[in-house]
mmCIF file of C-alpha atoms and ligand atoms in Angstrom:
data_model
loop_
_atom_site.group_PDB
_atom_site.id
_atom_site.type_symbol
_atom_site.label_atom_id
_atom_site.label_comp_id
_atom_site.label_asym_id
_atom_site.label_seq_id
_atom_site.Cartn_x
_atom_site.Cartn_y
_atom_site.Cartn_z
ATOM 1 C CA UNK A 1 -21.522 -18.386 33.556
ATOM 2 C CA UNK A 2 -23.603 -17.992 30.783
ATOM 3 C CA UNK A 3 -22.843 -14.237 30.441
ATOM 4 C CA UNK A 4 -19.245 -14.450 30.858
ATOM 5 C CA UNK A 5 -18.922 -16.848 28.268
ATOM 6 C CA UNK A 6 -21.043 -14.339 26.028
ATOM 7 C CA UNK A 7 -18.554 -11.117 27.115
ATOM 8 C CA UNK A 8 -15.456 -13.835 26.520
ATOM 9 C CA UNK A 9 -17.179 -14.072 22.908
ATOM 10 C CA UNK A 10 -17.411 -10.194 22.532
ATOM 11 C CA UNK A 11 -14.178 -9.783 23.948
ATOM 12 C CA UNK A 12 -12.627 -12.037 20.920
ATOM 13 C CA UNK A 13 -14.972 -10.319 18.258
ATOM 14 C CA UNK A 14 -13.120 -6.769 19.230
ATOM 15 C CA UNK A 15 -10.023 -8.165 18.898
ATOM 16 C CA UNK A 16 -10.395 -9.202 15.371
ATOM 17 C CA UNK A 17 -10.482 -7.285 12.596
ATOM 18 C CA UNK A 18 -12.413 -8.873 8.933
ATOM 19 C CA UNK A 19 -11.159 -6.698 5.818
ATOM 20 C CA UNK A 20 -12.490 -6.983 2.439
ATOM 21 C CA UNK A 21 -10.216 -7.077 -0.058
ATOM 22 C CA UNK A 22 -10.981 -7.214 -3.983
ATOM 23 C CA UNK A 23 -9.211 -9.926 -5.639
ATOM 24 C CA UNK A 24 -10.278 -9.316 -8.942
ATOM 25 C CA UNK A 25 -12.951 -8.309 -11.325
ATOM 26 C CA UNK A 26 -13.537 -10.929 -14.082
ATOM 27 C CA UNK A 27 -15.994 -12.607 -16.491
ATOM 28 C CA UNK A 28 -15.061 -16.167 -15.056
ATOM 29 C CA UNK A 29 -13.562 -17.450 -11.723
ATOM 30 C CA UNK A 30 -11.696 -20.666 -11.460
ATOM 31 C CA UNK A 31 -12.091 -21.632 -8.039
ATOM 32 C CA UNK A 32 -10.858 -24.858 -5.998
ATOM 33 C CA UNK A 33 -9.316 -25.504 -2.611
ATOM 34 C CA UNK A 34 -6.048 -27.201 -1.210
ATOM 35 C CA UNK A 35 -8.896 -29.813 -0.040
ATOM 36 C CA UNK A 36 -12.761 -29.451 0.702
ATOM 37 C CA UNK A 37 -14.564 -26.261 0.509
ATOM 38 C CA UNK A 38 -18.332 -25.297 0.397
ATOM 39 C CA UNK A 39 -20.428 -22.534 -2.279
ATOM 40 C CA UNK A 40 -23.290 -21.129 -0.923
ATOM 41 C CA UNK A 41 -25.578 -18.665 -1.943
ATOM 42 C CA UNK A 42 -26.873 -16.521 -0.421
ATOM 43 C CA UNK A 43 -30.340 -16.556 -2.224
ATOM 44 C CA UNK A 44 -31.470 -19.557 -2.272
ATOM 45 C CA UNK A 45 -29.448 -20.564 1.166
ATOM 46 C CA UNK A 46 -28.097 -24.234 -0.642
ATOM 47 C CA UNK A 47 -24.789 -25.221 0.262
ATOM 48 C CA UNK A 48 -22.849 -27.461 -1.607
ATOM 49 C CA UNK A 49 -19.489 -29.038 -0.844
ATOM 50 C CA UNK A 50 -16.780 -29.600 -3.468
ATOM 51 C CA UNK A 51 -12.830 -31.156 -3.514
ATOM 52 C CA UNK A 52 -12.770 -30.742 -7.149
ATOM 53 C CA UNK A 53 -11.869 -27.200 -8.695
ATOM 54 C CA UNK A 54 -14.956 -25.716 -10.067
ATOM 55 C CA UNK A 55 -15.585 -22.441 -12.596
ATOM 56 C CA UNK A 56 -18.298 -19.738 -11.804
ATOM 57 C CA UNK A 57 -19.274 -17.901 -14.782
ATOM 58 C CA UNK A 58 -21.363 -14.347 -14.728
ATOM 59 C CA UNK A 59 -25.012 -14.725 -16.726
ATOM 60 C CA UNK A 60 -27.550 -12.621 -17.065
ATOM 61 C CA UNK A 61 -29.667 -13.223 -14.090
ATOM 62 C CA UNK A 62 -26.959 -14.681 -11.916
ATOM 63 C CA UNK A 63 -23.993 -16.998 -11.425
ATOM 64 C CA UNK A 64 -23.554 -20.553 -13.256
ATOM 65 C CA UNK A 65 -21.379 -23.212 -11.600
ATOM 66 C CA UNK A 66 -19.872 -25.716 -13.717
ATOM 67 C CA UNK A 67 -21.108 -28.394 -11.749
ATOM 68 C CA UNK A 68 -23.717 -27.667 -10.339
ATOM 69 C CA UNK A 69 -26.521 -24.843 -11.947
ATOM 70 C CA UNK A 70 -26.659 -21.215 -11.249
ATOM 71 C CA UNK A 71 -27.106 -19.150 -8.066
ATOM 72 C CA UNK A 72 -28.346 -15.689 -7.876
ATOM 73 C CA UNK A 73 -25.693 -14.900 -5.473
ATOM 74 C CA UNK A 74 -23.707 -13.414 -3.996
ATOM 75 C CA UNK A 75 -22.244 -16.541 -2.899
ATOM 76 C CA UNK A 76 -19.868 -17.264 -0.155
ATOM 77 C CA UNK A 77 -17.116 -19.867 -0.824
ATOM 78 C CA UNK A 78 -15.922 -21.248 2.511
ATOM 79 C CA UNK A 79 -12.423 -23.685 3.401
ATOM 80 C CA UNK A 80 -13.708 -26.676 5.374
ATOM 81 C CA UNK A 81 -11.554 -28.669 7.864
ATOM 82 C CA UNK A 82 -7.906 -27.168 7.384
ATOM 83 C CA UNK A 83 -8.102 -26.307 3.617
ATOM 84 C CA UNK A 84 -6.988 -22.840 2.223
ATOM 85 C CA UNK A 85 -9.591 -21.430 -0.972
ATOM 86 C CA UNK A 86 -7.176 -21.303 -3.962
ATOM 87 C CA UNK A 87 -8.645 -18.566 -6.710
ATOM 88 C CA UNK A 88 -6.759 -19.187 -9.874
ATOM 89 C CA UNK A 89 -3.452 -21.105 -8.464
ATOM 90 C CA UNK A 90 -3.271 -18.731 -5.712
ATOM 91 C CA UNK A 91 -3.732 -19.825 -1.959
ATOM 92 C CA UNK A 92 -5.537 -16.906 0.683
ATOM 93 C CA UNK A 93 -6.545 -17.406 4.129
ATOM 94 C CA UNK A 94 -10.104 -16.437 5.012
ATOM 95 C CA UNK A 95 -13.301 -17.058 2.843
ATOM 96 C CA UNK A 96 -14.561 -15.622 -0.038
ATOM 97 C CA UNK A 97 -17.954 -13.984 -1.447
ATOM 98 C CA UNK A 98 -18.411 -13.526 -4.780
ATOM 99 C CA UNK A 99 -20.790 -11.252 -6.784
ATOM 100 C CA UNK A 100 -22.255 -10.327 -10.045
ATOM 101 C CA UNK A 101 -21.369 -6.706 -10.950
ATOM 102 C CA UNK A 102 -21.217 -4.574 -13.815
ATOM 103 C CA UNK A 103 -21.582 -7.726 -16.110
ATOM 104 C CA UNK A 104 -18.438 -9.947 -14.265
ATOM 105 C CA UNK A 105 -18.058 -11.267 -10.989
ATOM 106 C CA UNK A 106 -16.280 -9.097 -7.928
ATOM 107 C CA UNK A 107 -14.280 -11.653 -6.062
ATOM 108 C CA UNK A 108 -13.864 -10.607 -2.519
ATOM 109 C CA UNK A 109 -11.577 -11.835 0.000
ATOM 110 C CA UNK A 110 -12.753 -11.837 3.532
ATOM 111 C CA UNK A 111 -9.722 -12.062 5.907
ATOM 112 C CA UNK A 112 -8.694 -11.115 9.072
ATOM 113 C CA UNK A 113 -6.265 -8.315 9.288
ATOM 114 C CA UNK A 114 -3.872 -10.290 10.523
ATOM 115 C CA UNK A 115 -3.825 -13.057 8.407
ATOM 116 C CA UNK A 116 -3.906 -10.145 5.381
ATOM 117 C CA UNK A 117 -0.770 -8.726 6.630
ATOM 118 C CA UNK A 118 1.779 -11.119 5.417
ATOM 119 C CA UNK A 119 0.626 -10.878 2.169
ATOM 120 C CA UNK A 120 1.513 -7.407 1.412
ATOM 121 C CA UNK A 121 4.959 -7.207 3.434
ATOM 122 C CA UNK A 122 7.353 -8.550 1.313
ATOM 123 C CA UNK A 123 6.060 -5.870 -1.573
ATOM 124 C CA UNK A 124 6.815 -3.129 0.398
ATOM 125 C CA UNK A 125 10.205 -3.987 2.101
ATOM 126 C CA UNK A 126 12.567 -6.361 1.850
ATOM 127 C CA UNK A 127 12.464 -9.115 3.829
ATOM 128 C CA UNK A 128 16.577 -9.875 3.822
ATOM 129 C CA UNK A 129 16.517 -6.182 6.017
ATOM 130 C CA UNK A 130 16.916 -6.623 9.869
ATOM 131 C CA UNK A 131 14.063 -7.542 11.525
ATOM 132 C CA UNK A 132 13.540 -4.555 13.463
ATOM 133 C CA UNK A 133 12.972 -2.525 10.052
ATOM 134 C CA UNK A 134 10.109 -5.250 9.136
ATOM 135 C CA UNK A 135 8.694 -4.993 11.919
ATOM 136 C CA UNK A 136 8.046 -1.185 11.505
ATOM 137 C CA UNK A 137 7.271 -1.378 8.403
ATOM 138 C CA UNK A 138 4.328 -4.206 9.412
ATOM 139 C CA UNK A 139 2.990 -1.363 11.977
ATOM 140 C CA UNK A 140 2.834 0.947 9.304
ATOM 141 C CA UNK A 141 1.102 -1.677 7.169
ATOM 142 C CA UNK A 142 -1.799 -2.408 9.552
ATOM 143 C CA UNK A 143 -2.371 1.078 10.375
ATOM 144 C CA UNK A 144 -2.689 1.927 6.637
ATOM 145 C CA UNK A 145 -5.235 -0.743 6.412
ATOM 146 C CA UNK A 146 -7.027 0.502 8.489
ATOM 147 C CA UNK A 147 -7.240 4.364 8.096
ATOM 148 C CA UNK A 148 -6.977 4.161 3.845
ATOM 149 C CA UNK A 149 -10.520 2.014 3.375
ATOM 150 C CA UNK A 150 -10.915 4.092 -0.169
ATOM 151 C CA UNK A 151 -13.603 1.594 -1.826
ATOM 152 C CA UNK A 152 -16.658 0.783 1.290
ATOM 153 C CA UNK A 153 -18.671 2.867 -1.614
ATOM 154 C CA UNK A 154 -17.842 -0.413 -4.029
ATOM 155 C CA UNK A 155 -18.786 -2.930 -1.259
ATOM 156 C CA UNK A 156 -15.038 -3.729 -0.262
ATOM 157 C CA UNK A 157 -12.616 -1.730 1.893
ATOM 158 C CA UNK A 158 -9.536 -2.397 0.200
ATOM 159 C CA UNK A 159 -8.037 -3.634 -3.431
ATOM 160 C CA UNK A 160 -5.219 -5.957 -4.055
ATOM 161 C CA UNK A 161 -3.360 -3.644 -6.444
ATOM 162 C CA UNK A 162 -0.619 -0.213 -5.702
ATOM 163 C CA UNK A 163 -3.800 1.778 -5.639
ATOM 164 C CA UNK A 164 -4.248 0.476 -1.908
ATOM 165 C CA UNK A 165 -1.133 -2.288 -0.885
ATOM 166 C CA UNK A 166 -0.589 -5.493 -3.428
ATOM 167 C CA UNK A 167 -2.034 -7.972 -1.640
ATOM 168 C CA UNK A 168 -0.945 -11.573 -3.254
ATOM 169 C CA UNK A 169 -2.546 -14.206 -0.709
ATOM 170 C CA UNK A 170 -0.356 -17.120 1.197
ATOM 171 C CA UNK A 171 1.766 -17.057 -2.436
ATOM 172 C CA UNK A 172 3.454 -13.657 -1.435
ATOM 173 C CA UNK A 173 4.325 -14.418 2.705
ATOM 174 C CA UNK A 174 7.318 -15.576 3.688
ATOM 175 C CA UNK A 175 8.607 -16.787 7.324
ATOM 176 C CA UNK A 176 10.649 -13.139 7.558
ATOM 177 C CA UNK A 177 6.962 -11.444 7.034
ATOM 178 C CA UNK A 178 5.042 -13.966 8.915
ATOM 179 C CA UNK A 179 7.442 -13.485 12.076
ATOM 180 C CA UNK A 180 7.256 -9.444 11.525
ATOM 181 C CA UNK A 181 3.899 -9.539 11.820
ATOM 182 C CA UNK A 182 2.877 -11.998 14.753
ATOM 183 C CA UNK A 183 5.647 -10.089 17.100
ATOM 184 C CA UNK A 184 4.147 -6.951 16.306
ATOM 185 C CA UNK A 185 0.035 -8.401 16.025
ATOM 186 C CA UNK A 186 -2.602 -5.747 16.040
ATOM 187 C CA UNK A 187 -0.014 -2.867 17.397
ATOM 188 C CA UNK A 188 -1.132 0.240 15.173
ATOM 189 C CA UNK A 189 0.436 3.852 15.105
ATOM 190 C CA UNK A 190 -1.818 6.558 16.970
ATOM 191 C CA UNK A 191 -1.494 9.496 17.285
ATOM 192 C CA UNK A 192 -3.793 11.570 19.871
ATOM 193 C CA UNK A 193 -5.604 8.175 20.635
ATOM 194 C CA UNK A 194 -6.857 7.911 17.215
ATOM 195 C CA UNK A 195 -5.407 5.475 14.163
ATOM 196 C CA UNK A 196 -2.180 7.557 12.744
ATOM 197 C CA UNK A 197 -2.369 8.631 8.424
ATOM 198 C CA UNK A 198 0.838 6.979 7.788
ATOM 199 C CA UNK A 199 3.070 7.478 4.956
ATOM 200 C CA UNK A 200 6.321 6.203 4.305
ATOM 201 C CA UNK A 201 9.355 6.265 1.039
ATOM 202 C CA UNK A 202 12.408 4.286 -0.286
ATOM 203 C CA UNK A 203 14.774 6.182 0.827
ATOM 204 C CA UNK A 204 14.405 10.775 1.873
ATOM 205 C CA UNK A 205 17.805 11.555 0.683
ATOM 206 C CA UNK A 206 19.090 12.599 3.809
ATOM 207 C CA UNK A 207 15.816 14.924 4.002
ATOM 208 C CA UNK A 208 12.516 14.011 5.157
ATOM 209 C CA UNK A 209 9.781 16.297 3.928
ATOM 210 C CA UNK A 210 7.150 18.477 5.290
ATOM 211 C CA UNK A 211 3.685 17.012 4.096
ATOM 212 C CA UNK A 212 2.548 20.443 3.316
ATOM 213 C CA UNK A 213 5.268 20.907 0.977
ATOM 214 C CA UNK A 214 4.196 18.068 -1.184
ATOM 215 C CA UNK A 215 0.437 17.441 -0.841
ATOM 216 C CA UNK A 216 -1.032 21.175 0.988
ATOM 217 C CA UNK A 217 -3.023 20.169 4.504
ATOM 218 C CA UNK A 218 -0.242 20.198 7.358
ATOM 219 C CA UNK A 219 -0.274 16.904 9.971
ATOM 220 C CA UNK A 220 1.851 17.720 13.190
ATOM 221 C CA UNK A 221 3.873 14.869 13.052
ATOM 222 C CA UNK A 222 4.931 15.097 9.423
ATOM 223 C CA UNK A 223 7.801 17.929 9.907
ATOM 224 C CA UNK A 224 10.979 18.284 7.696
ATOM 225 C CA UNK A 225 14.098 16.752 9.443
ATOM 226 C CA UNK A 226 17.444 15.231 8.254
ATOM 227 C CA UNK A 227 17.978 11.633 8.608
ATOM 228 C CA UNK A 228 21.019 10.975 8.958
ATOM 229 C CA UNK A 229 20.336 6.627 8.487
ATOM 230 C CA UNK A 230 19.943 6.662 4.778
ATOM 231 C CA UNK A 231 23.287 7.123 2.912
ATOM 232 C CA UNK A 232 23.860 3.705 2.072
ATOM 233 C CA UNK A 233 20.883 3.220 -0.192
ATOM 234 C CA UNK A 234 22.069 3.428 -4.087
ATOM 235 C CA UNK A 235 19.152 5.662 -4.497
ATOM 236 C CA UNK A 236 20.514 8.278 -1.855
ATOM 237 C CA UNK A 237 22.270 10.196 -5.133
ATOM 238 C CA UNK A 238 21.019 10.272 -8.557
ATOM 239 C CA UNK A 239 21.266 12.457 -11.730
ATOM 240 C CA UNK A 240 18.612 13.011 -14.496
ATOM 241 C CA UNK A 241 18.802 14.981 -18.025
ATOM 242 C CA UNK A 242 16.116 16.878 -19.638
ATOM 243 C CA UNK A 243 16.379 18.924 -22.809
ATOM 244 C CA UNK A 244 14.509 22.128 -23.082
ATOM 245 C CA UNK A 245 12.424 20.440 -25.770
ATOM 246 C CA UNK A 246 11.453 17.810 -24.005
ATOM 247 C CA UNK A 247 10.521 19.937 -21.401
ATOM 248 C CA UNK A 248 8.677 22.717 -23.880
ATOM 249 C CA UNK A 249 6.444 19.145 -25.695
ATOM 250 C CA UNK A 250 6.063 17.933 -22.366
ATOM 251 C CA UNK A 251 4.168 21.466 -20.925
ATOM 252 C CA UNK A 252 3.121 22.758 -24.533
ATOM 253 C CA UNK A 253 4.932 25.825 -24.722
ATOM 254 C CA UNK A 254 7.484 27.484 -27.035
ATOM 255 C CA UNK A 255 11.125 27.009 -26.400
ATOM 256 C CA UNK A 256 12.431 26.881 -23.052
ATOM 257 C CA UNK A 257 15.437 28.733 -22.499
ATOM 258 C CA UNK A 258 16.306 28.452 -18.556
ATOM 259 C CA UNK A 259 14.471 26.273 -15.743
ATOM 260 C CA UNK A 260 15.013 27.294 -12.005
ATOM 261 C CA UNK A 261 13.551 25.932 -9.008
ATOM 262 C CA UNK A 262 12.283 27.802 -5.518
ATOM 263 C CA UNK A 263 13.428 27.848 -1.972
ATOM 264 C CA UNK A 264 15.869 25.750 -0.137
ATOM 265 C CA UNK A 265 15.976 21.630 0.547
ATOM 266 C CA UNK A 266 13.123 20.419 -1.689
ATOM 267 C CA UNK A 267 12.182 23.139 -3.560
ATOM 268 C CA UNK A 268 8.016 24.336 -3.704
ATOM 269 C CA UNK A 269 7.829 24.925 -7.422
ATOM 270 C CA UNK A 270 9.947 25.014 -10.601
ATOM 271 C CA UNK A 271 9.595 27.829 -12.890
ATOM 272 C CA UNK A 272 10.508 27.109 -16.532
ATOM 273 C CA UNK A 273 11.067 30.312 -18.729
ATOM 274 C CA UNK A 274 10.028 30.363 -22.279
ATOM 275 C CA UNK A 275 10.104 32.815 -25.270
ATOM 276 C CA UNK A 276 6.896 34.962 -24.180
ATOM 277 C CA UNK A 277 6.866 34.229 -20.482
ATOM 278 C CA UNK A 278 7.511 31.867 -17.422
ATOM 279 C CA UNK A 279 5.135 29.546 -16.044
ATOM 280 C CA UNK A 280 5.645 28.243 -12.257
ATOM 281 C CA UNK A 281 5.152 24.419 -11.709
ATOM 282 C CA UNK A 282 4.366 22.657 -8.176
ATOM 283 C CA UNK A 283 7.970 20.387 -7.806
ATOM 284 C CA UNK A 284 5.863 17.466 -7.083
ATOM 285 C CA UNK A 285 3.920 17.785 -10.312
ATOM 286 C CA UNK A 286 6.984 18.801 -12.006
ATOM 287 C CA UNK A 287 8.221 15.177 -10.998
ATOM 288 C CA UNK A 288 5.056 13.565 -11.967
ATOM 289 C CA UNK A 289 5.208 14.929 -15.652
ATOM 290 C CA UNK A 290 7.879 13.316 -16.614
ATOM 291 C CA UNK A 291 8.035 9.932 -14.579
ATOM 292 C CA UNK A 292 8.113 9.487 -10.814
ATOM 293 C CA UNK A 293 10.969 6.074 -11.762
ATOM 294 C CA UNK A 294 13.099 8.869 -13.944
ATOM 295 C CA UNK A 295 13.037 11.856 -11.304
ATOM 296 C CA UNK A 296 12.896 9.856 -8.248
ATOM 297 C CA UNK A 297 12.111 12.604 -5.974
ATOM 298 C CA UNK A 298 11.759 16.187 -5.850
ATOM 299 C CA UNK A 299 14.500 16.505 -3.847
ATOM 300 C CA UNK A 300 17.143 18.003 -6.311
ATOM 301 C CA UNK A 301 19.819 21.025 -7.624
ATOM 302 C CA UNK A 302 19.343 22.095 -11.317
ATOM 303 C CA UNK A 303 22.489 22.514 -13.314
ATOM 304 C CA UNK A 304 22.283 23.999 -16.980
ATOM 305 C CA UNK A 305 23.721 21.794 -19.539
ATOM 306 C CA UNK A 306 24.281 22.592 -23.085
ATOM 307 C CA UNK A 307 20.653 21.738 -24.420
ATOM 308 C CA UNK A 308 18.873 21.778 -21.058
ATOM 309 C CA UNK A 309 19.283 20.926 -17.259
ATOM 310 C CA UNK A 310 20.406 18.108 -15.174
ATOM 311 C CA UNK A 311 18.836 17.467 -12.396
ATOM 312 C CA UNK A 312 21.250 16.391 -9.493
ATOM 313 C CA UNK A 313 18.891 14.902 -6.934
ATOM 314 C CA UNK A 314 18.895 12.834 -3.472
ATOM 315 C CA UNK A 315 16.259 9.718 -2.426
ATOM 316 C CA UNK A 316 13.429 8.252 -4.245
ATOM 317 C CA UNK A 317 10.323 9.070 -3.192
ATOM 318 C CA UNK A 318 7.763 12.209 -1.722
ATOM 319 C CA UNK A 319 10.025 12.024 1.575
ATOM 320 C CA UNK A 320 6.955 12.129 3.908
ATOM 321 C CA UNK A 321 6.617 9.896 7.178
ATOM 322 C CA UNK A 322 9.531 6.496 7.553
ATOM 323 C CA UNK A 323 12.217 6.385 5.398
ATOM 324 C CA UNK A 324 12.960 2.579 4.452
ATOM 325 C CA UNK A 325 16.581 2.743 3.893
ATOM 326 C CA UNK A 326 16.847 4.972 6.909
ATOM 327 C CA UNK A 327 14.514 2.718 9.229
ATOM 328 C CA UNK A 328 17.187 -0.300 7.532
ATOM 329 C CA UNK A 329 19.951 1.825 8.895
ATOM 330 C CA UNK A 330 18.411 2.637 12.535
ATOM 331 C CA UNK A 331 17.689 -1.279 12.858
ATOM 332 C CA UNK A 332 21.468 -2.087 11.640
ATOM 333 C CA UNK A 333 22.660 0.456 14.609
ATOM 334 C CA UNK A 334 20.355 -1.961 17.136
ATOM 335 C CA UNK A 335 17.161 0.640 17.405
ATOM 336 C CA UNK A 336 14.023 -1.068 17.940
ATOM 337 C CA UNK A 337 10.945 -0.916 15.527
ATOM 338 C CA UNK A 338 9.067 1.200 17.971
ATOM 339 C CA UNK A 339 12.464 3.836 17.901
ATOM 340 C CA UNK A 340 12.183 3.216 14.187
ATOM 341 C CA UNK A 341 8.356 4.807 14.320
ATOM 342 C CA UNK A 342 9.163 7.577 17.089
ATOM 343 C CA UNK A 343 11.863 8.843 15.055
ATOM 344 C CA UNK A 344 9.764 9.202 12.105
ATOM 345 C CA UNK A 345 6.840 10.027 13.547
ATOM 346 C CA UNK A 346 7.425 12.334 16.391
ATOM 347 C CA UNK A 347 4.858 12.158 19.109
ATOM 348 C CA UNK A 348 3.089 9.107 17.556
ATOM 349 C CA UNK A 349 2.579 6.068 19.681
ATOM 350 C CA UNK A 350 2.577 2.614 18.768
ATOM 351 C CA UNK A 351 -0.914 0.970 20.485
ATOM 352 C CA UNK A 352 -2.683 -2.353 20.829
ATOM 353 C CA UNK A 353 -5.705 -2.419 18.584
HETATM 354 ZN ZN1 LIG B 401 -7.463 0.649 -3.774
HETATM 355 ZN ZN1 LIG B 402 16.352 8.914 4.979
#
């Protein structure tokens, strides 16, 4: 009986996932909860219980509490009873622990992947979008999470910030992202029985790319195709003017007097000709230079104009892996979220964790 109850317990440890996610770095940290909570630290193992906001403040040797002394820390700052940890005026789910480094304090959020997940939807897609298309793009989500832990050098596996996915706490859910999740809880893209690198874009353009057209190492499932589910997004056409002297400051070269680009569909490189000589520029850095916001993808025709080029481009975005207003446009036609992912990521399955 005894044993069983101990495999039940192992059974519900596997199926839950902690992340770490860093809130913030900061010199002070106003911290209170929605009712009781509890700091403890870790040093000195006290515990103490508070329902009034208090302020933790970085010193020298440790961290000072404005009610009650300094901890060496780290300290863990734990919800009791149904209460939610509110950092700042912001409500998260899980617990926290909080440490000094590099002269401030790292404030961690410990939270189950699930419970992390409906805190980032709603700043990738939009939750007005059919369901279907949330869904997906909640798959996606986890399976990033999991596969792009950048910082377990830094003591945390993800940040809060574009760097990793903007995670805002119980402020940024909504019922739409809530929903998304739960129907689709700890189902994760694989492909070959391992997690799936995911990638996905606003909108391809009608194009999606090959990843080793943008960023060099090749992944099967990341193969140029046309999607044909994208044309209603206003970024499926756009224009964008450059002079040649623009171009010329922006590189640091003499004047510019024609710019071409290579190839067919998204083109490899663009090669700007100058008085003296040419020099040949990867498209995707090409974008970069000047603003991935102005030229929204590198998915575009040049056309000479009388001081320089327009470029007359399709989608916003690198193209690689689900196109949002495409996966919008499957789920408007009735396809499912796991259609959604298999037509996006050929030969990719979508698994229980
Ligand atoms: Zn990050
Ligand atoms: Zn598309």
């Amino acid at each position: 009986m005894r044993k069983a109850l101990f495999l039940l317990f192992l059974a519900n440890l596997g199926f839950s996932f902690e992340l770490r996610v860093k809130i913030t770095q900061t010199s002070i940290v106003n911290i209170s909860g929605t009712r009781y909570f509890e700091l403890y630290d870790c040093e000195s193992l006290i515990g103490r219980r508070y329902s009034a906001p208090i302020e933790l403040k970085a010193t020298a040797g440790g961290i000072l509490t404005s009610s009650y002394g300094e901890f060496l820390g780290p300290v863990f700052v734990y919800p009791l009873q149904d209460s939610y940890i509110k950092i700042g005026n912001r409500r998260y789910r899980g617990y926290f622990e909080i440490r000094r480094q590099g002269g401030g304090l790292l404030v961690i959020s410990i939270v189950d992947l699930e419970d992390y997940l409906p805190g980032i939807i709603k700043r990738e897609i939009s939750t007005d979008w059919p369901i279907e298309a949330i869904k997906a793009q909640a798959v996606l989500a986890r399976t990033f999470a999991l596969v792009n832990q950048k910082h377990k050098a830094e003591g945390f596996d993800l940040c809060s910030d574009v760097h990793c996915q903007v995670y805002g706490g119980m402020e940024a859910e909504d019922k739409v992202a809530i929903l998304a999740c739960s129907a689709t809880s700890s189902e994760v893209l694989c492909y070959n029985e391992e997690l799936a690198p995911v990638y996905y874009h606003a909108c391809c353009g009608g194009l999606i790319s090959d990843i080793r057209d943008v960023w060099g190492p090749s992944l099967p499932y990341f193969k140029s195709k046309v999607c044909p589910y994208c044309y209603a997004s206003p970024h499926y056409n756009w224009q964008y003017n450059l002079s040649y002297a623009n171009i010329a400051e922006k590189i640091g070269i003499s004047r510019v007097f024609r710019v071409e680009r290579t190839g067919k569909g998204r083109p490899k490189e663009i090669i700007v000709h100058y008085e003296g000589g040419r020099k040949a520029i990867l498209a995707n850095d090409f974008r970069n230079m000047f603003g991935s916001n102005l030229i929204k993808s590198t998915y575009f025709e040049i056309e000479e104009t009388w001081n320089g080029i327009k470029l007359i481009g399709k989608g916003w975005g690198h193209g690689i892996g689900m196109c949002q207003w495409g996966a919008k446009g499957m789920a408007s036609q009735g396809a499912s979220y796991q259609e959604i992912l298999s037509f996006y990521f050929p030969g990719c399955v979508v698994k229980k964790l």
